[in-house]
JSON list of C-alpha atoms in Angstrom, two decimals:
[
{"chain": "A", "resi": 348, "resn": "MET", "atom": "CA", "xyz": [77.35, 48.15, -20.13]},
{"chain": "A", "resi": 349, "resn": "LEU", "atom": "CA", "xyz": [81.10, 48.84, -19.52]},
{"chain": "A", "resi": 350, "resn": "LEU", "atom": "CA", "xyz": [80.25, 51.47, -16.98]},
{"chain": "A", "resi": 351, "resn": "LEU", "atom": "CA", "xyz": [78.07, 49.05, -15.07]},
{"chain": "A", "resi": 352, "resn": "SER", "atom": "CA", "xyz": [80.88, 46.45, -15.01]},
{"chain": "A", "resi": 353, "resn": "ALA", "atom": "CA", "xyz": [83.38, 49.01, -13.72]},
{"chain": "A", "resi": 354, "resn": "VAL", "atom": "CA", "xyz": [81.09, 50.04, -10.92]},
{"chain": "A", "resi": 355, "resn": "LEU", "atom": "CA", "xyz": [80.60, 46.44, -9.83]},
{"chain": "A", "resi": 356, "resn": "LEU", "atom": "CA", "xyz": [84.38, 45.84, -9.84]},
{"chain": "A", "resi": 357, "resn": "LEU", "atom": "CA", "xyz": [85.01, 48.89, -7.75]},
{"chain": "A", "resi": 358, "resn": "LEU", "atom": "CA", "xyz": [82.50, 47.78, -5.18]},
{"chain": "A", "resi": 359, "resn": "VAL", "atom": "CA", "xyz": [84.15, 44.38, -4.93]},
{"chain": "A", "resi": 360, "resn": "LEU", "atom": "CA", "xyz": [87.59, 45.90, -4.46]},
{"chain": "A", "resi": 361, "resn": "LEU", "atom": "CA", "xyz": [86.41, 48.29, -1.80]},
{"chain": "A", "resi": 362, "resn": "SER", "atom": "CA", "xyz": [84.77, 45.49, 0.07]},
{"chain": "A", "resi": 363, "resn": "HIS", "atom": "CA", "xyz": [87.90, 43.37, -0.06]},
{"chain": "A", "resi": 364, "resn": "GLY", "atom": "CA", "xyz": [90.14, 46.21, 1.11]},
{"chain": "A", "resi": 365, "resn": "GLN", "atom": "CA", "xyz": [88.10, 46.79, 4.21]},
{"chain": "A", "resi": 366, "resn": "ASP", "atom": "CA", "xyz": [88.28, 43.15, 5.28]},
{"chain": "A", "resi": 367, "resn": "THR", "atom": "CA", "xyz": [92.14, 42.73, 4.73]},
{"chain": "A", "resi": 368, "resn": "PRO", "atom": "CA", "xyz": [94.54, 44.38, 7.32]},
{"chain": "A", "resi": 369, "resn": "THR", "atom": "CA", "xyz": [97.27, 46.67, 6.03]},
{"chain": "A", "resi": 370, "resn": "GLU", "atom": "CA", "xyz": [100.84, 45.81, 7.09]},
{"chain": "A", "resi": 371, "resn": "LYS", "atom": "CA", "xyz": [102.59, 48.91, 5.84]},
{"chain": "A", "resi": 372, "resn": "PRO", "atom": "CA", "xyz": [101.38, 52.22, 4.64]},
{"chain": "A", "resi": 373, "resn": "GLY", "atom": "CA", "xyz": [101.80, 52.83, 0.97]},
{"chain": "A", "resi": 374, "resn": "VAL", "atom": "CA", "xyz": [102.30, 49.16, 0.08]},
{"chain": "A", "resi": 375, "resn": "LEU", "atom": "CA", "xyz": [99.81, 47.71, -2.41]},
{"chain": "A", "resi": 376, "resn": "LEU", "atom": "CA", "xyz": [98.42, 44.38, -1.45]},
{"chain": "A", "resi": 377, "resn": "PRO", "atom": "CA", "xyz": [98.09, 41.73, -4.03]},
{"chain": "A", "resi": 378, "resn": "LEU", "atom": "CA", "xyz": [94.65, 40.88, -5.33]},
{"chain": "A", "resi": 379, "resn": "PRO", "atom": "CA", "xyz": [92.90, 38.05, -3.63]},
{"chain": "A", "resi": 380, "resn": "LYS", "atom": "CA", "xyz": [93.46, 34.65, -5.02]},
{"chain": "A", "resi": 381, "resn": "GLY", "atom": "CA", "xyz": [90.86, 33.67, -7.45]},
{"chain": "A", "resi": 382, "resn": "VAL", "atom": "CA", "xyz": [90.00, 37.22, -8.57]},
{"chain": "A", "resi": 383, "resn": "CYS", "atom": "CA", "xyz": [90.59, 37.74, -12.19]},
{"chain": "A", "resi": 384, "resn": "THR", "atom": "CA", "xyz": [91.60, 41.08, -13.54]},
{"chain": "A", "resi": 385, "resn": "GLY", "atom": "CA", "xyz": [89.13, 42.56, -15.84]},
{"chain": "A", "resi": 386, "resn": "TRP", "atom": "CA", "xyz": [86.32, 40.39, -14.27]},
{"chain": "A", "resi": 387, "resn": "MET", "atom": "CA", "xyz": [82.81, 41.42, -15.11]},
{"chain": "A", "resi": 388, "resn": "ALA", "atom": "CA", "xyz": [79.62, 40.08, -13.51]},
{"chain": "A", "resi": 389, "resn": "GLY", "atom": "CA", "xyz": [77.09, 38.50, -15.80]},
{"chain": "A", "resi": 390, "resn": "ILE", "atom": "CA", "xyz": [73.47, 39.38, -16.15]},
{"chain": "A", "resi": 391, "resn": "PRO", "atom": "CA", "xyz": [71.24, 37.54, -13.60]},
{"chain": "A", "resi": 392, "resn": "GLY", "atom": "CA", "xyz": [69.50, 34.56, -15.20]},
{"chain": "A", "resi": 393, "resn": "HIS", "atom": "CA", "xyz": [65.82, 33.77, -15.27]},
{"chain": "A", "resi": 394, "resn": "PRO", "atom": "CA", "xyz": [64.26, 31.81, -12.33]},
{"chain": "A", "resi": 395, "resn": "GLY", "atom": "CA", "xyz": [64.35, 28.03, -12.87]},
{"chain": "A", "resi": 396, "resn": "HIS", "atom": "CA", "xyz": [61.36, 25.73, -13.29]},
{"chain": "A", "resi": 397, "resn": "ASN", "atom": "CA", "xyz": [59.64, 23.99, -10.31]},
{"chain": "A", "resi": 398, "resn": "GLY", "atom": "CA", "xyz": [61.10, 20.63, -9.50]},
{"chain": "A", "resi": 399, "resn": "VAL", "atom": "CA", "xyz": [59.26, 17.29, -9.71]},
{"chain": "A", "resi": 400, "resn": "PRO", "atom": "CA", "xyz": [56.94, 16.71, -6.68]},
{"chain": "A", "resi": 401, "resn": "GLY", "atom": "CA", "xyz": [58.42, 14.39, -4.12]},
{"chain": "A", "resi": 402, "resn": "ARG", "atom": "CA", "xyz": [56.89, 11.03, -3.08]},
{"chain": "A", "resi": 403, "resn": "ASP", "atom": "CA", "xyz": [53.97, 10.85, -0.67]},
{"chain": "A", "resi": 404, "resn": "GLY", "atom": "CA", "xyz": [54.96, 10.69, 2.91]},
{"chain": "A", "resi": 405, "resn": "ARG", "atom": "CA", "xyz": [54.04, 7.91, 5.29]},
{"chain": "A", "resi": 406, "resn": "ASP", "atom": "CA", "xyz": [50.55, 7.74, 6.88]},
{"chain": "A", "resi": 407, "resn": "GLY", "atom": "CA", "xyz": [50.35, 9.61, 10.10]},
{"chain": "A", "resi": 408, "resn": "THR", "atom": "CA", "xyz": [49.45, 8.06, 13.45]},
{"chain": "A", "resi": 409, "resn": "PRO", "atom": "CA", "xyz": [45.62, 7.54, 13.85]},
{"chain": "A", "resi": 410, "resn": "GLY", "atom": "CA", "xyz": [44.04, 10.36, 15.78]},
{"chain": "A", "resi": 411, "resn": "GLU", "atom": "CA", "xyz": [41.86, 9.99, 18.88]},
{"chain": "A", "resi": 412, "resn": "LYS", "atom": "CA", "xyz": [38.25, 8.73, 18.53]},
{"chain": "A", "resi": 413, "resn": "GLY", "atom": "CA", "xyz": [35.86, 11.58, 17.97]},
{"chain": "A", "resi": 414, "resn": "GLU", "atom": "CA", "xyz": [32.67, 12.25, 19.89]},
{"chain": "A", "resi": 415, "resn": "LYS", "atom": "CA", "xyz": [29.44, 10.35, 19.00]},
{"chain": "A", "resi": 416, "resn": "GLY", "atom": "CA", "xyz": [27.40, 12.20, 16.45]},
{"chain": "A", "resi": 417, "resn": "ASP", "atom": "CA", "xyz": [23.70, 12.96, 16.58]},
{"chain": "A", "resi": 418, "resn": "ALA", "atom": "CA", "xyz": [21.21, 10.18, 15.64]},
{"chain": "A", "resi": 419, "resn": "GLY", "atom": "CA", "xyz": [20.12, 10.27, 12.02]},
{"chain": "A", "resi": 420, "resn": "LEU", "atom": "CA", "xyz": [16.56, 10.37, 10.77]},
{"chain": "A", "resi": 421, "resn": "ALA", "atom": "CA", "xyz": [14.57, 7.09, 10.83]},
{"chain": "A", "resi": 422, "resn": "GLY", "atom": "CA", "xyz": [14.61, 5.33, 7.49]},
{"chain": "A", "resi": 423, "resn": "PRO", "atom": "CA", "xyz": [11.54, 3.87, 5.72]},
{"chain": "A", "resi": 424, "resn": "LYS", "atom": "CA", "xyz": [10.03, 0.60, 7.02]},
{"chain": "A", "resi": 425, "resn": "GLY", "atom": "CA", "xyz": [11.59, -2.45, 5.41]},
{"chain": "A", "resi": 426, "resn": "ASP", "atom": "CA", "xyz": [9.81, -5.37, 3.80]},
{"chain": "A", "resi": 427, "resn": "SER", "atom": "CA", "xyz": [8.51, -8.15, 6.01]},
{"chain": "A", "resi": 428, "resn": "GLY", "atom": "CA", "xyz": [10.89, -11.04, 6.36]},
{"chain": "A", "resi": 429, "resn": "GLU", "atom": "CA", "xyz": [10.08, -14.69, 5.82]},
{"chain": "A", "resi": 430, "resn": "THR", "atom": "CA", "xyz": [8.23, -16.55, 8.56]},
{"chain": "A", "resi": 431, "resn": "GLY", "atom": "CA", "xyz": [10.61, -18.29, 10.88]},
{"chain": "A", "resi": 432, "resn": "VAL", "atom": "CA", "xyz": [10.50, -21.91, 11.92]},
{"chain": "A", "resi": 433, "resn": "THR", "atom": "CA", "xyz": [7.90, -22.71, 14.59]},
{"chain": "A", "resi": 434, "resn": "GLY", "atom": "CA", "xyz": [9.54, -22.95, 17.94]},
{"chain": "A", "resi": 435, "resn": "VAL", "atom": "CA", "xyz": [9.23, -25.75, 20.44]},
{"chain": "A", "resi": 436, "resn": "GLU", "atom": "CA", "xyz": [6.03, -25.65, 22.51]},
{"chain": "A", "resi": 437, "resn": "GLY", "atom": "CA", "xyz": [6.64, -24.05, 25.84]},
{"chain": "A", "resi": 438, "resn": "PRO", "atom": "CA", "xyz": [5.73, -25.48, 29.22]},
{"chain": "A", "resi": 439, "resn": "ARG", "atom": "CA", "xyz": [2.12, -25.40, 30.32]},
{"chain": "A", "resi": 440, "resn": "GLY", "atom": "CA", "xyz": [1.22, -22.29, 32.27]},
{"chain": "A", "resi": 441, "resn": "PHE", "atom": "CA", "xyz": [-0.37, -22.11, 35.67]},
{"chain": "A", "resi": 442, "resn": "PRO", "atom": "CA", "xyz": [-4.18, -22.20, 35.94]},
{"chain": "A", "resi": 443, "resn": "GLY", "atom": "CA", "xyz": [-5.79, -18.78, 35.72]},
{"chain": "A", "resi": 444, "resn": "VAL", "atom": "CA", "xyz": [-7.96, -17.17, 38.34]},
{"chain": "A", "resi": 445, "resn": "GLN", "atom": "CA", "xyz": [-11.54, -18.43, 38.34]},
{"chain": "A", "resi": 446, "resn": "GLY", "atom": "CA", "xyz": [-13.91, -16.00, 36.72]},
{"chain": "A", "resi": 447, "resn": "ARG", "atom": "CA", "xyz": [-17.01, -14.52, 38.24]},
{"chain": "A", "resi": 448, "resn": "LYS", "atom": "CA", "xyz": [-20.22, -16.47, 38.28]},
{"chain": "A", "resi": 449, "resn": "GLY", "atom": "CA", "xyz": [-22.38, -15.62, 35.29]},
{"chain": "A", "resi": 450, "resn": "GLU", "atom": "CA", "xyz": [-25.88, -14.28, 35.34]},
{"chain": "A", "resi": 451, "resn": "PRO", "atom": "CA", "xyz": [-28.69, -16.86, 35.41]},
{"chain": "A", "resi": 452, "resn": "GLY", "atom": "CA", "xyz": [-29.80, -17.71, 31.90]},
{"chain": "A", "resi": 453, "resn": "GLU", "atom": "CA", "xyz": [-33.30, -18.08, 30.64]},
{"chain": "A", "resi": 454, "resn": "SER", "atom": "CA", "xyz": [-34.75, -21.50, 31.31]},
{"chain": "A", "resi": 455, "resn": "ALA", "atom": "CA", "xyz": [-35.18, -23.53, 28.14]},
{"chain": "A", "resi": 456, "resn": "HIS", "atom": "CA", "xyz": [-38.64, -24.93, 27.61]},
{"chain": "A", "resi": 457, "resn": "VAL", "atom": "CA", "xyz": [-38.64, -28.70, 27.17]},
{"chain": "A", "resi": 458, "resn": "TYR", "atom": "CA", "xyz": [-41.13, -30.01, 24.64]},
{"chain": "A", "resi": 459, "resn": "ARG", "atom": "CA", "xyz": [-42.56, -33.41, 25.52]},
{"chain": "A", "resi": 460, "resn": "SER", "atom": "CA", "xyz": [-44.90, -35.69, 23.65]},
{"chain": "A", "resi": 461, "resn": "ALA", "atom": "CA", "xyz": [-44.88, -39.47, 24.10]},
{"chain": "A", "resi": 462, "resn": "PHE", "atom": "CA", "xyz": [-47.13, -42.47, 24.55]},
{"chain": "A", "resi": 463, "resn": "SER", "atom": "CA", "xyz": [-46.90, -46.23, 24.92]},
{"chain": "A", "resi": 464, "resn": "VAL", "atom": "CA", "xyz": [-50.02, -48.40, 24.86]},
{"chain": "A", "resi": 465, "resn": "GLY", "atom": "CA", "xyz": [-51.01, -52.07, 24.43]},
{"chain": "A", "resi": 466, "resn": "LEU", "atom": "CA", "xyz": [-53.92, -54.32, 23.45]},
{"chain": "A", "resi": 467, "resn": "GLU", "atom": "CA", "xyz": [-56.21, -55.81, 26.04]},
{"chain": "A", "resi": 468, "resn": "THR", "atom": "CA", "xyz": [-58.27, -58.00, 23.67]},
{"chain": "A", "resi": 469, "resn": "ARG", "atom": "CA", "xyz": [-57.90, -59.66, 20.29]},
{"chain": "A", "resi": 470, "resn": "VAL", "atom": "CA", "xyz": [-58.57, -57.47, 17.23]},
{"chain": "A", "resi": 471, "resn": "THR", "atom": "CA", "xyz": [-61.35, -58.70, 14.99]},
{"chain": "A", "resi": 472, "resn": "VAL", "atom": "CA", "xyz": [-62.34, -55.66, 12.88]},
{"chain": "A", "resi": 473, "resn": "PRO", "atom": "CA", "xyz": [-60.13, -54.81, 9.84]},
{"chain": "A", "resi": 474, "resn": "ASN", "atom": "CA", "xyz": [-59.67, -51.45, 8.07]},
{"chain": "A", "resi": 475, "resn": "VAL", "atom": "CA", "xyz": [-60.38, -49.32, 11.15]},
{"chain": "A", "resi": 476, "resn": "PRO", "atom": "CA", "xyz": [-57.93, -47.87, 13.74]},
{"chain": "A", "resi": 477, "resn": "ILE", "atom": "CA", "xyz": [-56.88, -50.41, 16.34]},
{"chain": "A", "resi": 478, "resn": "ARG", "atom": "CA", "xyz": [-57.80, -49.22, 19.83]},
{"chain": "A", "resi": 479, "resn": "PHE", "atom": "CA", "xyz": [-54.95, -49.84, 22.22]},
{"chain": "A", "resi": 480, "resn": "THR", "atom": "CA", "xyz": [-56.58, -49.37, 25.60]},
{"chain": "A", "resi": 481, "resn": "LYS", "atom": "CA", "xyz": [-53.84, -50.70, 27.88]},
{"chain": "A", "resi": 482, "resn": "ILE", "atom": "CA", "xyz": [-52.00, -47.48, 28.85]},
{"chain": "A", "resi": 483, "resn": "PHE", "atom": "CA", "xyz": [-48.31, -47.72, 29.79]},
{"chain": "A", "resi": 484, "resn": "TYR", "atom": "CA", "xyz": [-47.54, -44.03, 29.36]},
{"chain": "A", "resi": 485, "resn": "ASN", "atom": "CA", "xyz": [-49.68, -41.13, 28.13]},
{"chain": "A", "resi": 486, "resn": "GLN", "atom": "CA", "xyz": [-48.84, -38.24, 30.45]},
{"chain": "A", "resi": 487, "resn": "GLN", "atom": "CA", "xyz": [-49.48, -35.53, 27.82]},
{"chain": "A", "resi": 488, "resn": "ASN", "atom": "CA", "xyz": [-52.72, -37.24, 26.70]},
{"chain": "A", "resi": 489, "resn": "HIS", "atom": "CA", "xyz": [-51.70, -36.92, 23.06]},
{"chain": "A", "resi": 490, "resn": "TYR", "atom": "CA", "xyz": [-52.94, -40.47, 22.43]},
{"chain": "A", "resi": 491, "resn": "ASP", "atom": "CA", "xyz": [-56.72, -40.94, 22.42]},
{"chain": "A", "resi": 492, "resn": "ASP", "atom": "CA", "xyz": [-57.64, -44.46, 23.57]},
{"chain": "A", "resi": 493, "resn": "THR", "atom": "CA", "xyz": [-61.24, -43.96, 22.47]},
{"chain": "A", "resi": 494, "resn": "THR", "atom": "CA", "xyz": [-60.21, -43.62, 18.81]},
{"chain": "A", "resi": 495, "resn": "GLY", "atom": "CA", "xyz": [-56.84, -45.37, 18.81]},
{"chain": "A", "resi": 496, "resn": "LYS", "atom": "CA", "xyz": [-55.18, -42.31, 17.23]},
{"chain": "A", "resi": 497, "resn": "PHE", "atom": "CA", "xyz": [-52.21, -40.18, 18.25]},
{"chain": "A", "resi": 498, "resn": "HIS", "atom": "CA", "xyz": [-52.82, -36.42, 17.88]},
{"chain": "A", "resi": 499, "resn": "CYS", "atom": "CA", "xyz": [-49.86, -34.16, 17.10]},
{"chain": "A", "resi": 500, "resn": "ASN", "atom": "CA", "xyz": [-49.77, -31.05, 19.30]},
{"chain": "A", "resi": 501, "resn": "ILE", "atom": "CA", "xyz": [-46.08, -30.13, 18.79]},
{"chain": "A", "resi": 502, "resn": "PRO", "atom": "CA", "xyz": [-44.66, -29.95, 15.25]},
{"chain": "A", "resi": 503, "resn": "GLY", "atom": "CA", "xyz": [-41.44, -31.87, 14.80]},
{"chain": "A", "resi": 504, "resn": "LEU", "atom": "CA", "xyz": [-39.85, -35.24, 14.15]},
{"chain": "A", "resi": 505, "resn": "TYR", "atom": "CA", "xyz": [-41.43, -38.31, 15.78]},
{"chain": "A", "resi": 506, "resn": "TYR", "atom": "CA", "xyz": [-40.47, -41.95, 16.19]},
{"chain": "A", "resi": 507, "resn": "PHE", "atom": "CA", "xyz": [-43.17, -44.64, 16.03]},
{"chain": "A", "resi": 508, "resn": "SER", "atom": "CA", "xyz": [-42.88, -48.41, 16.58]},
{"chain": "A", "resi": 509, "resn": "TYR", "atom": "CA", "xyz": [-45.19, -51.40, 17.07]},
{"chain": "A", "resi": 510, "resn": "HIS", "atom": "CA", "xyz": [-44.68, -54.99, 18.20]},
{"chain": "A", "resi": 511, "resn": "ILE", "atom": "CA", "xyz": [-47.50, -57.39, 17.39]},
{"chain": "A", "resi": 512, "resn": "THR", "atom": "CA", "xyz": [-48.15, -60.87, 18.75]},
{"chain": "A", "resi": 513, "resn": "VAL", "atom": "CA", "xyz": [-49.47, -63.11, 15.96]},
{"chain": "A", "resi": 514, "resn": "TYR", "atom": "CA", "xyz": [-51.74, -66.04, 16.73]},
{"chain": "A", "resi": 515, "resn": "LEU", "atom": "CA", "xyz": [-54.20, -68.26, 14.85]},
{"chain": "A", "resi": 516, "resn": "LYS", "atom": "CA", "xyz": [-54.13, -66.17, 11.63]},
{"chain": "A", "resi": 517, "resn": "ASP", "atom": "CA", "xyz": [-51.78, -64.22, 9.39]},
{"chain": "A", "resi": 518, "resn": "VAL", "atom": "CA", "xyz": [-51.33, -60.54, 10.13]},
{"chain": "A", "resi": 519, "resn": "LYS", "atom": "CA", "xyz": [-51.23, -57.55, 7.79]},
{"chain": "A", "resi": 520, "resn": "VAL", "atom": "CA", "xyz": [-50.98, -54.19, 9.55]},
{"chain": "A", "resi": 521, "resn": "SER", "atom": "CA", "xyz": [-50.23, -50.70, 8.34]},
{"chain": "A", "resi": 522, "resn": "LEU", "atom": "CA", "xyz": [-49.30, -47.46, 10.05]},
{"chain": "A", "resi": 523, "resn": "TYR", "atom": "CA", "xyz": [-51.31, -44.47, 8.86]},
{"chain": "A", "resi": 524, "resn": "LYS", "atom": "CA", "xyz": [-50.62, -40.77, 8.80]},
{"chain": "A", "resi": 525, "resn": "LYS", "atom": "CA", "xyz": [-53.40, -38.39, 7.75]},
{"chain": "A", "resi": 526, "resn": "ASP", "atom": "CA", "xyz": [-55.49, -41.17, 6.14]},
{"chain": "A", "resi": 527, "resn": "LYS", "atom": "CA", "xyz": [-52.53, -42.51, 4.16]},
{"chain": "A", "resi": 528, "resn": "ALA", "atom": "CA", "xyz": [-50.65, -45.76, 4.85]},
{"chain": "A", "resi": 529, "resn": "VAL", "atom": "CA", "xyz": [-46.92, -45.09, 5.18]},
{"chain": "A", "resi": 530, "resn": "LEU", "atom": "CA", "xyz": [-45.65, -48.43, 6.59]},
{"chain": "A", "resi": 531, "resn": "PHE", "atom": "CA", "xyz": [-46.76, -52.05, 5.99]},
{"chain": "A", "resi": 532, "resn": "THR", "atom": "CA", "xyz": [-45.97, -55.26, 7.89]},
{"chain": "A", "resi": 533, "resn": "TYR", "atom": "CA", "xyz": [-46.98, -58.81, 7.02]},
{"chain": "A", "resi": 534, "resn": "ASP", "atom": "CA", "xyz": [-46.44, -61.95, 9.10]},
{"chain": "A", "resi": 535, "resn": "GLN", "atom": "CA", "xyz": [-47.51, -65.47, 8.15]},
{"chain": "A", "resi": 536, "resn": "TYR", "atom": "CA", "xyz": [-48.79, -67.46, 11.07]},
{"chain": "A", "resi": 537, "resn": "GLN", "atom": "CA", "xyz": [-47.07, -70.76, 11.88]},
{"chain": "A", "resi": 538, "resn": "ASP", "atom": "CA", "xyz": [-49.49, -73.46, 13.06]},
{"chain": "A", "resi": 539, "resn": "LYS", "atom": "CA", "xyz": [-49.68, -74.03, 16.83]},
{"chain": "A", "resi": 540, "resn": "ASP", "atom": "CA", "xyz": [-47.10, -71.33, 17.61]},
{"chain": "A", "resi": 541, "resn": "LEU", "atom": "CA", "xyz": [-46.98, -67.66, 18.62]},
{"chain": "A", "resi": 542, "resn": "ASP", "atom": "CA", "xyz": [-45.21, -65.30, 16.27]},
{"chain": "A", "resi": 543, "resn": "GLN", "atom": "CA", "xyz": [-44.07, -61.67, 16.38]},
{"chain": "A", "resi": 544, "resn": "ALA", "atom": "CA", "xyz": [-44.32, -58.86, 13.83]},
{"chain": "A", "resi": 545, "resn": "SER", "atom": "CA", "xyz": [-42.88, -55.38, 14.25]},
{"chain": "A", "resi": 546, "resn": "GLY", "atom": "CA", "xyz": [-42.11, -52.14, 12.47]},
{"chain": "A", "resi": 547, "resn": "SER", "atom": "CA", "xyz": [-40.75, -48.66, 13.15]},
{"chain": "A", "resi": 548, "resn": "VAL", "atom": "CA", "xyz": [-40.45, -45.35, 11.32]},
{"chain": "A", "resi": 549, "resn": "LEU", "atom": "CA", "xyz": [-39.49, -41.66, 11.67]},
{"chain": "A", "resi": 550, "resn": "LEU", "atom": "CA", "xyz": [-42.18, -39.18, 10.63]},
{"chain": "A", "resi": 551, "resn": "HIS", "atom": "CA", "xyz": [-42.37, -35.40, 10.56]},
{"chain": "A", "resi": 552, "resn": "LEU", "atom": "CA", "xyz": [-45.71, -34.20, 11.87]},
{"chain": "A", "resi": 553, "resn": "ASP", "atom": "CA", "xyz": [-47.48, -30.88, 11.87]},
{"chain": "A", "resi": 554, "resn": "VAL", "atom": "CA", "xyz": [-49.99, -29.76, 14.45]},
{"chain": "A", "resi": 555, "resn": "GLY", "atom": "CA", "xyz": [-53.29, -31.59, 13.83]},
{"chain": "A", "resi": 556, "resn": "ASP", "atom": "CA", "xyz": [-51.78, -34.66, 12.13]},
{"chain": "A", "resi": 557, "resn": "HIS", "atom": "CA", "xyz": [-53.03, -38.09, 13.30]},
{"chain": "A", "resi": 558, "resn": "VAL", "atom": "CA", "xyz": [-51.13, -41.40, 13.39]},
{"chain": "A", "resi": 559, "resn": "TRP", "atom": "CA", "xyz": [-52.61, -44.87, 14.03]},
{"chain": "A", "resi": 560, "resn": "LEU", "atom": "CA", "xyz": [-52.41, -48.61, 13.27]},
{"chain": "A", "resi": 561, "resn": "GLN", "atom": "CA", "xyz": [-55.02, -50.72, 11.54]},
{"chain": "A", "resi": 562, "resn": "VAL", "atom": "CA", "xyz": [-55.44, -54.14, 9.94]},
{"chain": "A", "resi": 563, "resn": "TYR", "atom": "CA", "xyz": [-55.74, -53.88, 6.18]},
{"chain": "A", "resi": 564, "resn": "GLY", "atom": "CA", "xyz": [-57.27, -56.34, 3.76]},
{"chain": "A", "resi": 565, "resn": "GLU", "atom": "CA", "xyz": [-59.96, -58.88, 4.57]},
{"chain": "A", "resi": 566, "resn": "GLY", "atom": "CA", "xyz": [-60.73, -60.44, 7.92]},
{"chain": "A", "resi": 567, "resn": "GLU", "atom": "CA", "xyz": [-58.45, -63.44, 7.34]},
{"chain": "A", "resi": 568, "resn": "ASN", "atom": "CA", "xyz": [-55.38, -61.18, 8.05]},
{"chain": "A", "resi": 569, "resn": "ASN", "atom": "CA", "xyz": [-56.36, -60.01, 11.54]},
{"chain": "A", "resi": 570, "resn": "GLY", "atom": "CA", "xyz": [-54.32, -62.44, 13.66]},
{"chain": "A", "resi": 571, "resn": "ILE", "atom": "CA", "xyz": [-53.27, -59.71, 16.16]},
{"chain": "A", "resi": 572, "resn": "TYR", "atom": "CA", "xyz": [-53.39, -61.22, 19.62]},
{"chain": "A", "resi": 573, "resn": "ALA", "atom": "CA", "xyz": [-52.98, -60.21, 23.28]},
{"chain": "A", "resi": 574, "resn": "ASP", "atom": "CA", "xyz": [-53.64, -61.82, 26.65]},
{"chain": "A", "resi": 575, "resn": "ASN", "atom": "CA", "xyz": [-52.23, -61.70, 30.16]},
{"chain": "A", "resi": 576, "resn": "ASP", "atom": "CA", "xyz": [-48.93, -63.21, 29.03]},
{"chain": "A", "resi": 577, "resn": "ASN", "atom": "CA", "xyz": [-48.54, -61.78, 25.53]},
{"chain": "A", "resi": 578, "resn": "ASP", "atom": "CA", "xyz": [-48.69, -58.12, 24.53]},
{"chain": "A", "resi": 579, "resn": "SER", "atom": "CA", "xyz": [-49.13, -56.20, 21.31]},
{"chain": "A", "resi": 580, "resn": "THR", "atom": "CA", "xyz": [-47.88, -52.62, 21.74]},
{"chain": "A", "resi": 581, "resn": "PHE", "atom": "CA", "xyz": [-47.86, -49.28, 19.94]},
{"chain": "A", "resi": 582, "resn": "THR", "atom": "CA", "xyz": [-45.35, -46.53, 20.92]},
{"chain": "A", "resi": 583, "resn": "GLY", "atom": "CA", "xyz": [-44.41, -43.05, 19.74]},
{"chain": "A", "resi": 584, "resn": "PHE", "atom": "CA", "xyz": [-42.51, -40.02, 20.98]},
{"chain": "A", "resi": 585, "resn": "LEU", "atom": "CA", "xyz": [-41.11, -36.64, 19.88]},
{"chain": "A", "resi": 586, "resn": "LEU", "atom": "CA", "xyz": [-37.41, -36.57, 19.00]},
{"chain": "A", "resi": 587, "resn": "TYR", "atom": "CA", "xyz": [-37.11, -32.81, 18.50]},
{"chain": "A", "resi": 588, "resn": "HIS", "atom": "CA", "xyz": [-39.52, -30.01, 17.77]},
{"chain": "A", "resi": 589, "resn": "ASP", "atom": "CA", "xyz": [-39.45, -27.53, 14.90]},
{"chain": "A", "resi": 590, "resn": "THR", "atom": "CA", "xyz": [-37.59, -24.33, 15.72]},
{"chain": "A", "resi": 591, "resn": "ASN", "atom": "CA", "xyz": [-39.40, -22.02, 13.30]}
]
């Protein structure tokens, strides 16, 4: 250890002698100020510990905007939103271009069946069909004036009506369908005066059905009357035919 200290001192002295000019030969220069005689260098110490980290610096200036990246993948479809409030109705648009004329359709067949007839003489026989022989309309000939009966040729719904002039006696008449009375009318005669009795009904008929009027009861109820000034009429017509 002493040898090492001596070597170090010698090196220091040699270094100092080279840097200081000599004034006279053979004259010893004094030792530099601050150099102790017998000085010995100590053993180098161990490295110290790292200091405490300093505080964070200030934020730097924002950099320039980067380039736009590629589009990402499409996400899943979202749920439907709530229905919005109905908007105000817009203005009416202009008329469209007229379309082409359509093809001719099939002509619809019109079913016709009607009659209107009247009396020419006073009825005297009860309980048999009244023969109305005064023809107002019978183009389809579905009414038979020889029997007084209407013959159904087109199945469907029919309307029937009658207007009777009453004179001299009371009147009781009935409208028959297929030998069964379906409508009755009674009128009591007023002395020395003409009276009127009437009735109407809707009936469904099948092909072959017959409809007619007749006086029912005894002969004292056959006051049906007609002359040149007073008519008793019987009318019927098809409203609509069966489709099946």
